[in-house]
Amino acid sequence: MTLRPVHLCLGTNLGDRAANLRAALAALADDLRVTALSSVWETAPLHVLDQPAFLNLTLAGETGLDGHALLARLKRIEHDLGRVASVRYGPRLIDIDILCLGAVVCADPVLTLPHPRLAERRFVLAPLAEIAPGLIPPGLGRDVAALLAALGEDGGAVRRLGPLESLAPASAAAL
């Protein structure tokens, strides 16, 4: 089986947020070997402001799945962990996004790679810059560190909390 490099972003703002991230990482172990894990970042919500703050982290890894199979697996994990469809940009128990899958570029009705809003989101770029500052997402022409620097004050407020293992259970306090 050919392994592809993959970068994911995980986010949660309901319930025990740290436990949600831990459960998602455990569920990913069947289909993905994690090679780097960022710190956890607390993020003010964007677009829908009347909701709790998010915890986000990114990971680098390797998977044998292609983009569509990986997306289907991530949606299954979200469902199994209790995610329920709600308002776009609204609260969620867990969200797992594919940021990049190696050099794959895809734009079909089901999957867009790299993630179409990757370069606009500080809550993605700040943790991704921790683990892969030199990563150049296909088609974006600049590495993650440069994309983050280009955001200036845009892209949302974020605060680094530290490694996931350092977070106590029931870390549901908002910013």
PDB file of C-alpha atoms in Angstrom:
ATOM      1  CA  MET A   1       0.000   0.000   0.000  1.00  0.00           C
ATOM      2  CA  THR A   2       1.284   3.438  -0.963  1.00  0.00           C
ATOM      3  CA  LEU A   3       1.225   5.915   1.888  1.00  0.00           C
ATOM      4  CA  ARG A   4       0.384   9.534   1.205  1.00  0.00           C
ATOM      5  CA  PRO A   5       1.311  12.474   3.444  1.00  0.00           C
ATOM      6  CA  VAL A   6      -1.758  14.129   4.927  1.00  0.00           C
ATOM      7  CA  HIS A   7      -2.451  17.188   7.072  1.00  0.00           C
ATOM      8  CA  LEU A   8      -5.685  17.439   9.041  1.00  0.00           C
ATOM      9  CA  CYS A   9      -7.305  20.006  11.315  1.00  0.00           C
ATOM     10  CA  LEU A  10      -9.504  18.907  14.225  1.00  0.00           C
ATOM     11  CA  GLY A  11     -11.867  21.244  16.046  1.00  0.00           C
ATOM     12  CA  THR A  12     -14.519  21.100  18.755  1.00  0.00           C
ATOM     13  CA  ASN A  13     -16.532  23.514  20.867  1.00  0.00           C
ATOM     14  CA  LEU A  14     -19.117  21.368  22.653  1.00  0.00           C
ATOM     15  CA  GLY A  15     -18.854  19.204  25.758  1.00  0.00           C
ATOM     16  CA  ASP A  16     -15.442  18.124  27.010  1.00  0.00           C
ATOM     17  CA  ARG A  17     -13.459  19.596  24.152  1.00  0.00           C
ATOM     18  CA  ALA A  18     -10.126  17.983  25.056  1.00  0.00           C
ATOM     19  CA  ALA A  19     -11.804  14.571  25.362  1.00  0.00           C
ATOM     20  CA  ASN A  20     -13.421  15.089  21.944  1.00  0.00           C
ATOM     21  CA  LEU A  21     -10.007  15.720  20.384  1.00  0.00           C
ATOM     22  CA  ARG A  22      -8.533  12.673  22.137  1.00  0.00           C
ATOM     23  CA  ALA A  23     -11.403  10.456  20.938  1.00  0.00           C
ATOM     24  CA  ALA A  24     -11.013  11.671  17.363  1.00  0.00           C
ATOM     25  CA  LEU A  25      -7.265  11.023  17.397  1.00  0.00           C
ATOM     26  CA  ALA A  26      -7.853   7.513  18.752  1.00  0.00           C
ATOM     27  CA  ALA A  27     -10.420   6.829  16.007  1.00  0.00           C
ATOM     28  CA  LEU A  28      -8.023   8.046  13.323  1.00  0.00           C
ATOM     29  CA  ALA A  29      -5.390   5.485  14.343  1.00  0.00           C
ATOM     30  CA  ASP A  30      -6.921   2.761  12.164  1.00  0.00           C
ATOM     31  CA  ASP A  31      -6.416   4.726   8.937  1.00  0.00           C
ATOM     32  CA  LEU A  32      -3.634   7.143   9.655  1.00  0.00           C
ATOM     33  CA  ARG A  33      -0.194   7.148  11.237  1.00  0.00           C
ATOM     34  CA  VAL A  34       0.370  10.479  12.998  1.00  0.00           C
ATOM     35  CA  THR A  35       3.888  11.837  12.497  1.00  0.00           C
ATOM     36  CA  ALA A  36       3.415  15.272  14.126  1.00  0.00           C
ATOM     37  CA  LEU A  37       0.771  16.810  16.362  1.00  0.00           C
ATOM     38  CA  SER A  38       0.439  20.521  17.067  1.00  0.00           C
ATOM     39  CA  SER A  39      -0.394  22.182  20.331  1.00  0.00           C
ATOM     40  CA  VAL A  40      -4.037  22.822  21.081  1.00  0.00           C
ATOM     41  CA  TRP A  41      -5.222  26.316  20.247  1.00  0.00           C
ATOM     42  CA  GLU A  42      -8.316  27.998  21.644  1.00  0.00           C
ATOM     43  CA  THR A  43     -10.142  29.937  18.973  1.00  0.00           C
ATOM     44  CA  ALA A  44     -12.904  32.502  19.063  1.00  0.00           C
ATOM     45  CA  PRO A  45     -15.776  31.477  16.778  1.00  0.00           C
ATOM     46  CA  LEU A  46     -16.021  33.033  13.327  1.00  0.00           C
ATOM     47  CA  HIS A  47     -19.193  33.884  11.383  1.00  0.00           C
ATOM     48  CA  VAL A  48     -21.624  32.530  14.029  1.00  0.00           C
ATOM     49  CA  LEU A  49     -20.390  34.380  17.111  1.00  0.00           C
ATOM     50  CA  ASP A  50     -22.972  33.244  19.693  1.00  0.00           C
ATOM     51  CA  GLN A  51     -21.312  29.920  20.541  1.00  0.00           C
ATOM     52  CA  PRO A  52     -18.498  28.608  22.757  1.00  0.00           C
ATOM     53  CA  ALA A  53     -14.833  28.944  21.808  1.00  0.00           C
ATOM     54  CA  PHE A  54     -13.243  26.129  19.820  1.00  0.00           C
ATOM     55  CA  LEU A  55     -10.247  23.970  20.559  1.00  0.00           C
ATOM     56  CA  ASN A  56      -8.258  23.232  17.403  1.00  0.00           C
ATOM     57  CA  LEU A  57      -5.164  21.252  16.549  1.00  0.00           C
ATOM     58  CA  THR A  58      -3.499  20.052  13.386  1.00  0.00           C
ATOM     59  CA  LEU A  59      -1.653  16.882  12.594  1.00  0.00           C
ATOM     60  CA  ALA A  60       0.668  15.554   9.955  1.00  0.00           C
ATOM     61  CA  GLY A  61       0.493  11.903   9.082  1.00  0.00           C
ATOM     62  CA  GLU A  62       0.483   9.193   6.479  1.00  0.00           C
ATOM     63  CA  THR A  63      -2.488   7.313   5.100  1.00  0.00           C
ATOM     64  CA  GLY A  64      -3.106   4.639   2.516  1.00  0.00           C
ATOM     65  CA  LEU A  65      -6.524   6.101   1.710  1.00  0.00           C
ATOM     66  CA  ASP A  66      -7.223   8.283  -1.307  1.00  0.00           C
ATOM     67  CA  GLY A  67      -8.971  11.623  -0.811  1.00  0.00           C
ATOM     68  CA  HIS A  68     -12.545  10.412  -1.208  1.00  0.00           C
ATOM     69  CA  ALA A  69     -12.043   7.358   0.993  1.00  0.00           C
ATOM     70  CA  LEU A  70     -10.331   9.496   3.641  1.00  0.00           C
ATOM     71  CA  LEU A  71     -13.147  12.054   3.593  1.00  0.00           C
ATOM     72  CA  ALA A  72     -15.731   9.278   3.963  1.00  0.00           C
ATOM     73  CA  ARG A  73     -13.777   7.833   6.892  1.00  0.00           C
ATOM     74  CA  LEU A  74     -13.532  11.244   8.600  1.00  0.00           C
ATOM     75  CA  LYS A  75     -17.278  11.821   8.203  1.00  0.00           C
ATOM     76  CA  ARG A  76     -17.905   8.367   9.707  1.00  0.00           C
ATOM     77  CA  ILE A  77     -15.657   9.172  12.680  1.00  0.00           C
ATOM     78  CA  GLU A  78     -17.475  12.483  13.225  1.00  0.00           C
ATOM     79  CA  HIS A  79     -20.812  10.660  13.146  1.00  0.00           C
ATOM     80  CA  ASP A  80     -19.631   7.878  15.457  1.00  0.00           C
ATOM     81  CA  LEU A  81     -18.362  10.450  17.971  1.00  0.00           C
ATOM     82  CA  GLY A  82     -21.777  12.123  18.028  1.00  0.00           C
ATOM     83  CA  ARG A  83     -21.582  15.010  15.595  1.00  0.00           C
ATOM     84  CA  VAL A  84     -25.007  16.162  14.484  1.00  0.00           C
ATOM     85  CA  ALA A  85     -25.555  18.361  11.433  1.00  0.00           C
ATOM     86  CA  SER A  86     -26.373  21.932  12.408  1.00  0.00           C
ATOM     87  CA  VAL A  87     -25.939  25.504  11.213  1.00  0.00           C
ATOM     88  CA  ARG A  88     -22.969  26.108   8.927  1.00  0.00           C
ATOM     89  CA  TYR A  89     -20.058  27.454  11.021  1.00  0.00           C
ATOM     90  CA  GLY A  90     -22.124  26.658  14.115  1.00  0.00           C
ATOM     91  CA  PRO A  91     -21.248  24.643  17.203  1.00  0.00           C
ATOM     92  CA  ARG A  92     -19.965  21.113  16.740  1.00  0.00           C
ATOM     93  CA  LEU A  93     -18.848  18.227  18.880  1.00  0.00           C
ATOM     94  CA  ILE A  94     -16.054  17.373  16.444  1.00  0.00           C
ATOM     95  CA  ASP A  95     -14.931  18.562  13.038  1.00  0.00           C
ATOM     96  CA  ILE A  96     -12.127  16.923  11.064  1.00  0.00           C
ATOM     97  CA  ASP A  97     -10.970  18.617   7.869  1.00  0.00           C
ATOM     98  CA  ILE A  98      -8.453  17.461   5.280  1.00  0.00           C
ATOM     99  CA  LEU A  99      -6.101  20.378   4.712  1.00  0.00           C
ATOM    100  CA  CYS A 100      -3.734  18.714   2.225  1.00  0.00           C
ATOM    101  CA  LEU A 101      -3.237  15.212   0.901  1.00  0.00           C
ATOM    102  CA  GLY A 102       0.284  15.317  -0.465  1.00  0.00           C
ATOM    103  CA  ALA A 103       0.343  17.028  -3.858  1.00  0.00           C
ATOM    104  CA  VAL A 104      -3.264  16.092  -4.660  1.00  0.00           C
ATOM    105  CA  VAL A 105      -5.389  18.847  -6.156  1.00  0.00           C
ATOM    106  CA  CYS A 106      -9.076  18.024  -6.399  1.00  0.00           C
ATOM    107  CA  ALA A 107     -12.196  20.086  -6.986  1.00  0.00           C
ATOM    108  CA  ASP A 108     -15.330  18.031  -7.392  1.00  0.00           C
ATOM    109  CA  PRO A 109     -18.767  18.272  -5.761  1.00  0.00           C
ATOM    110  CA  VAL A 110     -17.634  16.100  -2.819  1.00  0.00           C
ATOM    111  CA  LEU A 111     -14.011  17.039  -2.158  1.00  0.00           C
ATOM    112  CA  THR A 112     -11.797  20.093  -2.611  1.00  0.00           C
ATOM    113  CA  LEU A 113      -8.050  19.782  -1.971  1.00  0.00           C
ATOM    114  CA  PRO A 114      -6.231  21.573  -0.619  1.00  0.00           C
ATOM    115  CA  HIS A 115      -8.902  22.861   1.750  1.00  0.00           C
ATOM    116  CA  PRO A 116     -10.455  25.887   0.023  1.00  0.00           C
ATOM    117  CA  ARG A 117     -10.259  28.211   3.068  1.00  0.00           C
ATOM    118  CA  LEU A 118      -6.914  27.034   4.454  1.00  0.00           C
ATOM    119  CA  ALA A 119      -5.109  30.316   3.681  1.00  0.00           C
ATOM    120  CA  GLU A 120      -7.846  32.422   5.381  1.00  0.00           C
ATOM    121  CA  ARG A 121      -7.953  30.740   8.784  1.00  0.00           C
ATOM    122  CA  ARG A 122      -5.583  31.540  11.623  1.00  0.00           C
ATOM    123  CA  PHE A 123      -7.043  28.641  13.653  1.00  0.00           C
ATOM    124  CA  VAL A 124      -5.675  26.335  10.950  1.00  0.00           C
ATOM    125  CA  LEU A 125      -2.470  28.126   9.990  1.00  0.00           C
ATOM    126  CA  ALA A 126      -1.165  28.831  13.523  1.00  0.00           C
ATOM    127  CA  PRO A 127      -1.168  25.174  14.636  1.00  0.00           C
ATOM    128  CA  LEU A 128      -0.096  23.992  11.172  1.00  0.00           C
ATOM    129  CA  ALA A 129       2.869  26.399  11.256  1.00  0.00           C
ATOM    130  CA  GLU A 130       3.994  24.667  14.466  1.00  0.00           C
ATOM    131  CA  ILE A 131       4.374  21.299  12.778  1.00  0.00           C
ATOM    132  CA  ALA A 132       4.865  22.131   9.085  1.00  0.00           C
ATOM    133  CA  PRO A 133       5.948  25.771   8.566  1.00  0.00           C
ATOM    134  CA  GLY A 134       7.622  24.905   5.257  1.00  0.00           C
ATOM    135  CA  LEU A 135       4.663  22.995   3.817  1.00  0.00           C
ATOM    136  CA  ILE A 136       3.553  24.522   0.519  1.00  0.00           C
ATOM    137  CA  PRO A 137      -0.076  23.523  -0.067  1.00  0.00           C
ATOM    138  CA  PRO A 138      -0.595  22.653  -3.748  1.00  0.00           C
ATOM    139  CA  GLY A 139      -1.573  25.666  -5.815  1.00  0.00           C
ATOM    140  CA  LEU A 140      -1.043  28.255  -3.061  1.00  0.00           C
ATOM    141  CA  GLY A 141       2.544  29.131  -3.997  1.00  0.00           C
ATOM    142  CA  ARG A 142       3.655  30.021  -0.436  1.00  0.00           C
ATOM    143  CA  ASP A 143       4.515  27.975   2.592  1.00  0.00           C
ATOM    144  CA  VAL A 144       2.349  27.819   5.710  1.00  0.00           C
ATOM    145  CA  ALA A 145       4.561  30.272   7.642  1.00  0.00           C
ATOM    146  CA  ALA A 146       4.216  32.860   4.853  1.00  0.00           C
ATOM    147  CA  LEU A 147       0.457  32.289   4.591  1.00  0.00           C
ATOM    148  CA  LEU A 148       0.130  32.856   8.335  1.00  0.00           C
ATOM    149  CA  ALA A 149       2.247  36.019   8.195  1.00  0.00           C
ATOM    150  CA  ALA A 150       0.148  37.316   5.283  1.00  0.00           C
ATOM    151  CA  LEU A 151      -3.031  37.153   7.374  1.00  0.00           C
ATOM    152  CA  GLY A 152      -1.918  40.110   9.478  1.00  0.00           C
ATOM    153  CA  GLU A 153      -4.776  40.802  11.903  1.00  0.00           C
ATOM    154  CA  ASP A 154      -7.300  38.816   9.838  1.00  0.00           C
ATOM    155  CA  GLY A 155      -8.257  35.190  10.226  1.00  0.00           C
ATOM    156  CA  GLY A 156      -9.625  35.102  13.777  1.00  0.00           C
ATOM    157  CA  ALA A 157      -8.256  35.275  17.319  1.00  0.00           C
ATOM    158  CA  VAL A 158      -6.300  32.262  18.565  1.00  0.00           C
ATOM    159  CA  ARG A 159      -4.462  31.408  21.771  1.00  0.00           C
ATOM    160  CA  ARG A 160      -1.990  28.531  22.181  1.00  0.00           C
ATOM    161  CA  LEU A 161      -2.890  26.349  25.184  1.00  0.00           C
ATOM    162  CA  GLY A 162      -0.156  23.719  24.929  1.00  0.00           C
ATOM    163  CA  PRO A 163       0.025  19.982  24.222  1.00  0.00           C
ATOM    164  CA  LEU A 164      -3.228  18.015  24.274  1.00  0.00           C
ATOM    165  CA  GLU A 165      -1.933  15.752  27.048  1.00  0.00           C
ATOM    166  CA  SER A 166      -1.501  18.809  29.292  1.00  0.00           C
ATOM    167  CA  LEU A 167      -5.186  19.750  29.125  1.00  0.00           C
ATOM    168  CA  ALA A 168      -7.378  18.688  32.028  1.00  0.00           C
ATOM    169  CA  PRO A 169     -10.696  16.930  31.346  1.00  0.00           C
ATOM    170  CA  ALA A 170     -13.796  19.102  30.886  1.00  0.00           C
ATOM    171  CA  SER A 171     -11.833  22.034  29.464  1.00  0.00           C
ATOM    172  CA  ALA A 172     -15.009  23.692  28.207  1.00  0.00           C
ATOM    173  CA  ALA A 173     -14.358  27.250  29.354  1.00  0.00           C
ATOM    174  CA  ALA A 174     -14.827  29.840  26.624  1.00  0.00           C
ATOM    175  CA  LEU A 175     -12.413  32.625  25.674  1.00  0.00           C
TER     176      LEU A 175
END
